[in-house]
Short mmCIF file of C-alpha atoms and ligand atoms in Angstrom, two decimals:
data_model
loop_
_atom_site.label_atom_id
_atom_site.label_comp_id
_atom_site.label_asym_id
_atom_site.label_seq_id
_atom_site.Cartn_x
_atom_site.Cartn_y
_atom_site.Cartn_z
CA UNK J 1 47.66 73.78 -80.17
CA UNK J 2 49.87 71.62 -77.77
CA UNK J 3 48.67 68.44 -76.25
CA UNK J 4 47.35 69.86 -72.74
CA UNK J 5 45.04 72.47 -74.29
CA UNK J 6 43.65 69.82 -76.72
CA UNK J 7 42.75 67.67 -73.67
CA UNK J 8 41.01 70.61 -72.11
CA UNK J 9 39.08 71.17 -75.25
CA UNK J 10 38.00 67.50 -75.44
CA UNK J 11 37.06 67.71 -71.78
CA UNK J 12 34.85 70.88 -72.39
CA UNK J 13 33.35 69.01 -75.51
CA UNK J 14 32.47 65.92 -73.56
CA UNK J 15 31.07 68.02 -70.82
CA UNK J 16 29.07 69.83 -73.50
CA UNK J 17 27.71 66.57 -75.03
CA UNK J 18 26.48 65.47 -71.78
CA UNK J 19 24.63 68.95 -71.23
CA UNK J 20 23.50 68.90 -74.84
CA UNK J 21 21.88 65.47 -74.35
CA UNK J 22 20.26 66.61 -71.04
CA UNK J 23 18.90 69.71 -72.86
CA UNK J 24 17.46 67.58 -75.65
CA UNK J 25 15.98 64.97 -73.35
CA UNK J 26 14.21 67.70 -71.31
CA UNK J 27 13.08 69.49 -74.48
CA UNK J 28 11.59 66.23 -76.02
CA UNK J 29 9.90 65.15 -72.74
CA UNK J 30 8.28 68.46 -72.69
CA UNK J 31 6.97 68.38 -76.21
CA UNK J 32 5.76 64.77 -75.65
CA UNK J 33 3.82 65.74 -72.33
CA UNK J 34 3.60 69.62 -72.26
CA UNK J 35 0.52 69.55 -69.75
CA UNK J 36 2.80 67.93 -67.03
CA UNK J 37 5.40 70.79 -67.24
CA UNK J 38 5.74 73.93 -65.19
CA UNK J 39 6.65 75.73 -68.42
CA UNK J 40 8.21 78.72 -66.51
CA UNK J 41 10.62 76.47 -64.73
CA UNK J 42 11.11 74.64 -67.73
CA UNK J 43 12.45 77.50 -69.86
CA UNK J 44 14.36 78.85 -67.00
CA UNK J 45 16.17 75.34 -66.64
CA UNK J 46 16.82 75.17 -70.21
CA UNK J 47 18.48 78.78 -70.18
CA UNK J 48 20.50 77.64 -67.16
CA UNK J 49 21.71 74.58 -68.85
CA UNK J 50 22.66 76.70 -72.04
CA UNK J 51 24.52 78.98 -69.72
CA UNK J 52 26.64 76.15 -68.38
CA UNK J 53 27.89 75.24 -71.86
CA UNK J 54 31.68 75.57 -72.26
CA UNK J 55 31.64 77.11 -75.63
CA UNK J 56 29.99 80.39 -76.36
CA UNK J 57 28.58 79.06 -79.88
CA UNK J 58 26.98 76.04 -78.28
CA UNK J 59 25.44 78.29 -75.68
CA UNK J 60 24.03 80.78 -78.27
CA UNK J 61 22.74 77.80 -80.25
CA UNK J 62 20.80 76.40 -77.26
CA UNK J 63 19.50 79.82 -76.26
CA UNK J 64 18.13 80.28 -79.89
CA UNK J 65 16.77 76.83 -79.80
CA UNK J 66 15.05 77.74 -76.55
CA UNK J 67 13.70 80.89 -77.77
CA UNK J 68 12.47 79.13 -80.82
CA UNK J 69 10.80 76.28 -78.79
CA UNK J 70 8.91 78.95 -76.77
CA UNK J 71 7.56 80.46 -79.92
CA UNK J 72 6.50 76.93 -81.24
CA UNK J 73 5.46 75.19 -77.98
CA UNK J 74 1.67 75.03 -78.19
CA UNK J 75 -0.03 76.89 -75.31
CA UNK J 76 -0.79 74.83 -72.33
CA UNK J 77 -4.57 76.30 -72.40
CA UNK J 78 -4.88 75.01 -76.01
CA UNK J 79 -6.82 72.05 -77.20
CA UNK J 80 -3.78 71.03 -79.16
CA UNK J 81 -1.96 70.50 -75.98
CA UNK J 82 -5.14 68.74 -74.12
CA UNK J 83 -7.78 67.49 -76.12
CA UNK J 84 -10.27 66.60 -73.38
CA UNK J 85 -12.29 69.37 -71.47
CA UNK J 86 -10.89 70.28 -68.28
CA UNK J 87 -13.35 69.99 -65.36
CA UNK J 88 -12.68 72.45 -62.61
CA UNK J 89 -13.63 70.93 -59.22
CA UNK J 90 -14.70 73.45 -56.47
CA UNK J 91 -15.10 71.00 -53.60
CA UNK J 92 -17.77 68.53 -54.67
CA UNK J 93 -19.06 70.97 -57.45
CA UNK J 94 -17.76 70.18 -61.07
CA UNK J 95 -17.69 73.06 -63.52
CA UNK J 96 -17.30 72.13 -67.29
CA UNK J 97 -18.68 68.60 -67.00
CA UNK J 98 -21.82 68.98 -69.08
CA UNK J 99 -24.66 70.38 -67.01
CA UNK J 100 -24.27 74.45 -66.38
CA UNK J 101 -23.16 75.59 -62.89
CA UNK J 102 -24.27 79.03 -62.13
CA UNK J 103 -22.82 81.61 -59.75
CA UNK J 104 -24.87 84.21 -58.30
CA UNK J 105 -24.55 86.69 -55.49
CA UNK J 106 -24.01 90.35 -54.74
CA UNK J 107 -21.63 92.69 -56.16
CA UNK J 108 -19.85 93.48 -52.84
CA UNK J 109 -19.96 92.03 -49.56
CA UNK J 110 -21.52 94.81 -47.55
CA UNK J 111 -22.69 93.04 -44.18
CA UNK J 112 -23.47 89.43 -43.01
CA UNK J 113 -27.19 89.95 -43.28
CA UNK J 114 -26.94 91.22 -46.72
CA UNK J 115 -25.00 88.36 -48.10
CA UNK J 116 -27.07 85.82 -45.97
CA UNK J 117 -30.39 87.02 -47.49
CA UNK J 118 -29.06 86.34 -50.98
CA UNK J 119 -27.28 82.96 -49.69
CA UNK J 120 -30.44 81.69 -48.14
CA UNK J 121 -32.35 82.29 -51.31
CA UNK J 122 -29.65 80.79 -53.36
CA UNK J 123 -29.52 77.70 -51.35
CA UNK J 124 -33.23 77.26 -51.37
CA UNK J 125 -33.14 77.35 -55.25
CA UNK J 126 -30.45 74.45 -55.15
CA UNK J 127 -27.34 76.50 -56.14
CA UNK J 128 -23.97 75.57 -54.76
CA UNK J 129 -21.60 78.54 -55.34
CA UNK J 130 -22.16 82.22 -54.07
CA UNK J 131 -20.29 85.28 -55.16
CA UNK J 132 -19.47 88.47 -53.44
CA UNK J 133 -16.63 90.93 -53.65
CA UNK J 134 -14.46 91.80 -50.45
CA UNK J 135 -11.92 93.89 -52.52
CA UNK J 136 -13.80 96.12 -55.08
CA UNK J 137 -11.62 97.57 -57.65
CA UNK J 138 -13.84 100.98 -58.31
CA UNK J 139 -13.23 103.28 -61.13
CA UNK J 140 -13.18 106.11 -58.60
CA UNK J 141 -10.82 105.94 -55.45
CA UNK J 142 -13.79 107.70 -53.42
CA UNK J 143 -16.22 104.89 -54.19
CA UNK J 144 -16.75 101.96 -51.91
CA UNK J 145 -13.53 99.85 -51.93
CA UNK J 146 -15.18 96.77 -50.43
CA UNK J 147 -14.67 95.47 -46.61
CA UNK J 148 -11.35 93.73 -47.30
CA UNK J 149 -10.44 91.05 -44.88
CA UNK J 150 -13.80 91.62 -42.90
CA UNK J 151 -15.63 90.63 -46.12
CA UNK J 152 -13.68 87.50 -46.41
CA UNK J 153 -14.47 86.73 -42.90
CA UNK J 154 -18.16 87.29 -43.61
CA UNK J 155 -17.96 84.88 -46.54
CA UNK J 156 -16.45 82.17 -44.59
CA UNK J 157 -19.22 82.57 -42.03
CA UNK J 158 -21.71 82.42 -45.04
CA UNK J 159 -20.10 79.31 -46.38
CA UNK J 160 -20.26 77.51 -42.94
CA UNK J 161 -23.97 78.75 -42.19
CA UNK J 162 -25.18 77.73 -45.48
CA UNK J 163 -22.91 75.05 -46.75
CA UNK J 164 -22.12 76.89 -49.89
CA UNK J 165 -19.00 77.33 -51.88
CA UNK J 166 -17.79 81.05 -51.94
CA UNK J 167 -15.83 82.96 -54.66
CA UNK J 168 -14.25 86.51 -54.20
CA UNK J 169 -12.09 88.92 -56.32
CA UNK J 170 -8.48 89.31 -55.19
CA UNK J 171 -6.55 92.42 -56.60
CA UNK J 172 -3.02 91.96 -55.32
CA UNK J 173 -0.54 89.02 -55.11
CA UNK J 174 -0.34 89.06 -51.36
CA UNK J 175 -4.14 88.52 -51.29
CA UNK J 176 -3.62 84.88 -52.40
CA UNK J 177 -2.12 83.89 -49.13
CA UNK J 178 -4.68 86.03 -47.11
CA UNK J 179 -7.48 84.86 -48.91
CA UNK J 180 -6.95 81.17 -49.25
CA UNK J 181 -8.35 79.93 -46.04
CA UNK J 182 -11.66 81.78 -46.66
CA UNK J 183 -12.46 81.15 -50.31
CA UNK J 184 -13.13 78.19 -52.49
CA UNK J 185 -12.33 80.05 -55.67
CA UNK J 186 -10.29 83.16 -56.42
CA UNK J 187 -11.72 85.64 -58.94
CA UNK J 188 -9.45 87.92 -61.17
CA UNK J 189 -11.43 90.75 -62.42
CA UNK J 190 -11.48 92.34 -65.77
CA UNK J 191 -9.28 95.25 -64.66
CA UNK J 192 -6.70 92.77 -63.52
CA UNK J 193 -6.74 90.44 -66.37
CA UNK J 194 -3.14 91.65 -67.18
CA UNK J 195 -1.90 91.83 -63.56
CA UNK J 196 0.77 89.49 -64.50
CA UNK J 197 2.30 89.19 -60.90
CA UNK J 198 -1.27 88.38 -59.51
CA UNK J 199 -1.83 85.87 -62.44
CA UNK J 200 1.50 84.25 -61.42
CA UNK J 201 0.60 84.26 -57.66
CA UNK J 202 -2.76 82.43 -58.29
CA UNK J 203 -0.93 80.11 -60.66
CA UNK J 204 1.26 78.95 -57.62
CA UNK J 205 -1.90 78.16 -55.58
CA UNK J 206 -3.93 74.97 -56.42
CA UNK J 207 -7.37 76.77 -55.79
CA UNK J 208 -9.65 77.33 -58.86
CA UNK J 209 -9.34 80.74 -60.58
CA UNK J 210 -12.12 82.40 -62.18
CA UNK J 211 -10.49 84.68 -64.76
CA UNK J 212 -12.44 87.40 -66.25
CA UNK J 213 -11.77 88.96 -69.72
CA UNK J 214 -10.08 92.38 -69.66
CA UNK J 215 -12.31 95.58 -70.72
CA UNK J 216 -10.66 95.65 -74.01
CA UNK J 217 -8.78 92.42 -74.31
CA UNK J 218 -8.64 90.25 -77.35
CA UNK J 219 -9.53 86.78 -77.02
CA UNK J 220 -5.79 85.84 -77.68
CA UNK J 221 -4.71 88.28 -74.79
CA UNK J 222 -7.44 86.53 -72.71
CA UNK J 223 -5.94 83.15 -73.55
CA UNK J 224 -2.52 84.42 -72.74
CA UNK J 225 -3.61 85.72 -69.29
CA UNK J 226 -4.92 82.04 -68.41
CA UNK J 227 -1.48 80.80 -69.91
CA UNK J 228 0.25 82.72 -67.00
CA UNK J 229 -1.76 80.87 -64.45
CA UNK J 230 -1.36 77.33 -66.09
CA UNK J 231 2.44 78.01 -66.76
CA UNK J 232 2.68 78.25 -63.02
CA UNK J 233 1.24 74.83 -62.49
CA UNK J 234 -2.52 75.63 -61.67
CA UNK J 235 -4.88 74.44 -64.43
CA UNK J 236 -8.00 74.93 -62.48
CA UNK J 237 -8.96 77.99 -64.52
CA UNK J 238 -12.59 79.05 -65.70
CA UNK J 239 -12.67 81.59 -68.34
CA UNK J 240 -15.42 84.29 -67.90
CA UNK J 241 -16.70 86.44 -70.74
CA UNK J 242 -17.84 89.70 -69.11
CA UNK J 243 -18.32 91.99 -72.23
CA UNK J 244 -15.93 94.25 -73.73
CA UNK J 245 -15.92 97.88 -74.68
CA UNK J 246 -17.31 99.12 -77.91
CA UNK J 247 -19.15 102.37 -79.17
CA UNK J 248 -22.31 100.92 -78.02
CA UNK J 249 -24.09 102.77 -75.33
CA UNK J 250 -27.50 100.94 -74.63
CA UNK J 251 -25.55 98.34 -72.86
CA UNK J 252 -22.82 98.77 -70.18
CA UNK J 253 -20.55 96.67 -72.35
CA UNK J 254 -20.81 94.59 -75.44
CA UNK J 255 -21.52 90.89 -74.70
CA UNK J 256 -19.04 89.10 -77.09
CA UNK J 257 -21.21 85.87 -77.57
CA UNK J 258 -18.58 84.69 -80.12
CA UNK J 259 -15.99 84.45 -77.41
CA UNK J 260 -17.82 81.45 -75.91
CA UNK J 261 -17.55 78.93 -78.95
CA UNK J 262 -14.16 80.32 -79.84
CA UNK J 263 -12.68 79.96 -76.26
CA UNK J 264 -14.36 76.29 -76.21
CA UNK J 265 -12.91 75.41 -79.44
CA UNK J 266 -9.49 76.92 -78.78
CA UNK J 267 -8.97 75.90 -75.09
CA UNK J 268 -9.93 73.19 -72.91
CA UNK J 269 -11.14 75.14 -70.02
CA UNK J 270 -14.62 75.67 -68.88
CA UNK J 271 -16.25 79.12 -70.24
CA UNK J 272 -18.88 81.06 -68.22
CA UNK J 273 -20.62 84.15 -69.04
CA UNK J 274 -21.25 87.14 -66.68
CA UNK J 275 -24.56 88.66 -67.72
CA UNK J 276 -24.59 91.45 -65.29
CA UNK J 277 -21.48 93.31 -66.14
CA UNK J 278 -21.63 92.47 -69.93
CA UNK J 279 -25.01 94.05 -70.34
CA UNK J 280 -25.89 96.15 -67.35
CA UNK J 281 -29.50 95.83 -68.43
CA UNK J 282 -31.69 93.72 -66.31
CA UNK J 283 -34.41 93.22 -68.97
CA UNK J 284 -32.09 91.32 -71.31
CA UNK J 285 -30.10 89.25 -68.90
CA UNK J 286 -32.21 86.16 -69.26
CA UNK J 287 -32.10 86.30 -73.06
CA UNK J 288 -28.47 86.89 -72.95
CA UNK J 289 -27.84 83.98 -70.43
CA UNK J 290 -29.87 81.70 -72.78
CA UNK J 291 -27.57 82.75 -75.75
CA UNK J 292 -24.64 82.04 -73.81
CA UNK J 293 -25.83 78.73 -72.71
CA UNK J 294 -26.89 77.89 -76.51
CA UNK J 295 -23.36 78.95 -77.57
CA UNK J 296 -21.78 76.42 -75.23
CA UNK J 297 -21.14 78.18 -72.06
CA UNK J 298 -20.60 76.00 -68.91
CA UNK J 299 -22.59 78.47 -66.58
CA UNK J 300 -23.78 82.03 -65.91
CA UNK J 301 -22.62 84.46 -63.43
CA UNK J 302 -24.87 87.39 -62.34
CA UNK J 303 -25.48 89.82 -59.48
CA UNK J 304 -28.29 89.61 -56.94
CA UNK J 305 -28.77 91.90 -54.10
CA UNK J 306 -31.44 92.18 -51.40
CA UNK J 307 -32.02 95.89 -51.83
CA UNK J 308 -30.06 97.00 -55.05
CA UNK J 309 -31.31 100.77 -54.86
CA UNK J 310 -29.34 101.04 -51.69
CA UNK J 311 -26.23 98.92 -52.65
CA UNK J 312 -22.72 100.14 -52.20
CA UNK J 313 -21.93 99.36 -55.91
CA UNK J 314 -23.56 98.49 -59.10
CA UNK J 315 -27.00 99.79 -57.99
CA UNK J 316 -28.62 99.91 -61.39
CA UNK J 317 -27.75 96.48 -62.53
CA UNK J 318 -28.13 93.91 -59.32
CA UNK J 319 -31.22 92.01 -59.60
CA UNK J 320 -33.78 91.89 -56.59
CA UNK J 321 -34.49 88.58 -55.24
CA UNK J 322 -38.03 88.81 -57.26
CA UNK J 323 -36.22 89.88 -60.41
CA UNK J 324 -33.72 86.98 -59.70
CA UNK J 325 -36.69 84.41 -59.65
CA UNK J 326 -38.13 85.62 -62.84
CA UNK J 327 -34.66 85.40 -64.57
CA UNK J 328 -34.03 81.93 -63.12
CA UNK J 329 -37.45 80.79 -64.35
CA UNK J 330 -36.49 82.09 -67.80
CA UNK J 331 -33.14 80.64 -68.30
CA UNK J 332 -33.02 77.06 -69.74
C1 PEP N 1 -17.34 91.75 -60.41
O1 PEP N 1 -17.60 90.59 -60.96
O2 PEP N 1 -17.41 92.05 -59.34
C2 PEP N 1 -16.54 92.61 -61.23
C3 PEP N 1 -16.05 93.66 -60.66
O3 PEP N 1 -16.58 92.36 -62.63
P1 PEP N 1 -15.52 92.85 -63.72
O4 PEP N 1 -14.20 92.58 -63.10
O5 PEP N 1 -15.95 91.90 -64.86
O6 PEP N 1 -15.78 94.20 -64.06
MN1 MN N 2 -20.49 94.42 -59.92
#
């Protein structure tokens, strides 16, 4: 090797050392304070740095190190990353701070008057957050799909009229921008738990996200779905157990009560339980809500409709206002 190419080689090596140091520094910083990193950007940057290396071996070594670190890095949702409970603030309402916060309201937004009847009732009972679906992901395409933007407008009017916080499901990434001005919290439904583009899109927002467990999702898959949101920078996530599919037919789904203490132990996020979709049986909703609260749930979600028999969705399982009062009296 002549003198000139030796110089070039040394120059490359020097640059590589600089890059290597940068890489290591970033990696160590992340290991030290993973919660303050946007993990998606972090890994992208590491791969980019590796790609800039002069030597092919060096680049491969760094890419391997990055891949290994991806596997070893504790999840952002995990208690080992953050030991203290995350408290999700929805305006002046705190979820996950100790005393349970419940979310009630109709399955779907059908009209201003229909939602207002429930809103007025909830306000008079001292509840702060109202639910109602503007976009309804229905099993059949011929069933009521929700009022869409008009539903969001109704929710905003309800929010202003009754001084309540409102939450509604969004089903597509473009709904984030559309719904942001109307809602206090986004809901991601069971059917969309693994709609990764939607998860990433809400992850880039700073609005709280109410993430429901998928119909047949394992607890690990549920945690990974939440990880998608946190990895984009949004840690205001509430996990909701809403029942899973089993062979049992007496209930709509099977409420997996074990998910509550498991999620509380394994993650630092608030955990809530939807007793409407998990059971589908009004007579057992109060008992299941009590079981959920005893297991450590941070709150309960349930559906209430002024006239469930004529509701445009979930007629069989939404409580009337009278049924709700009884339910409410029976939960601790
Ligand atoms: C809902 O809460 O309106 C709903 C559709 O529930 P899930 O996504 O849990 O089926
Ligand atoms: Mn419903």
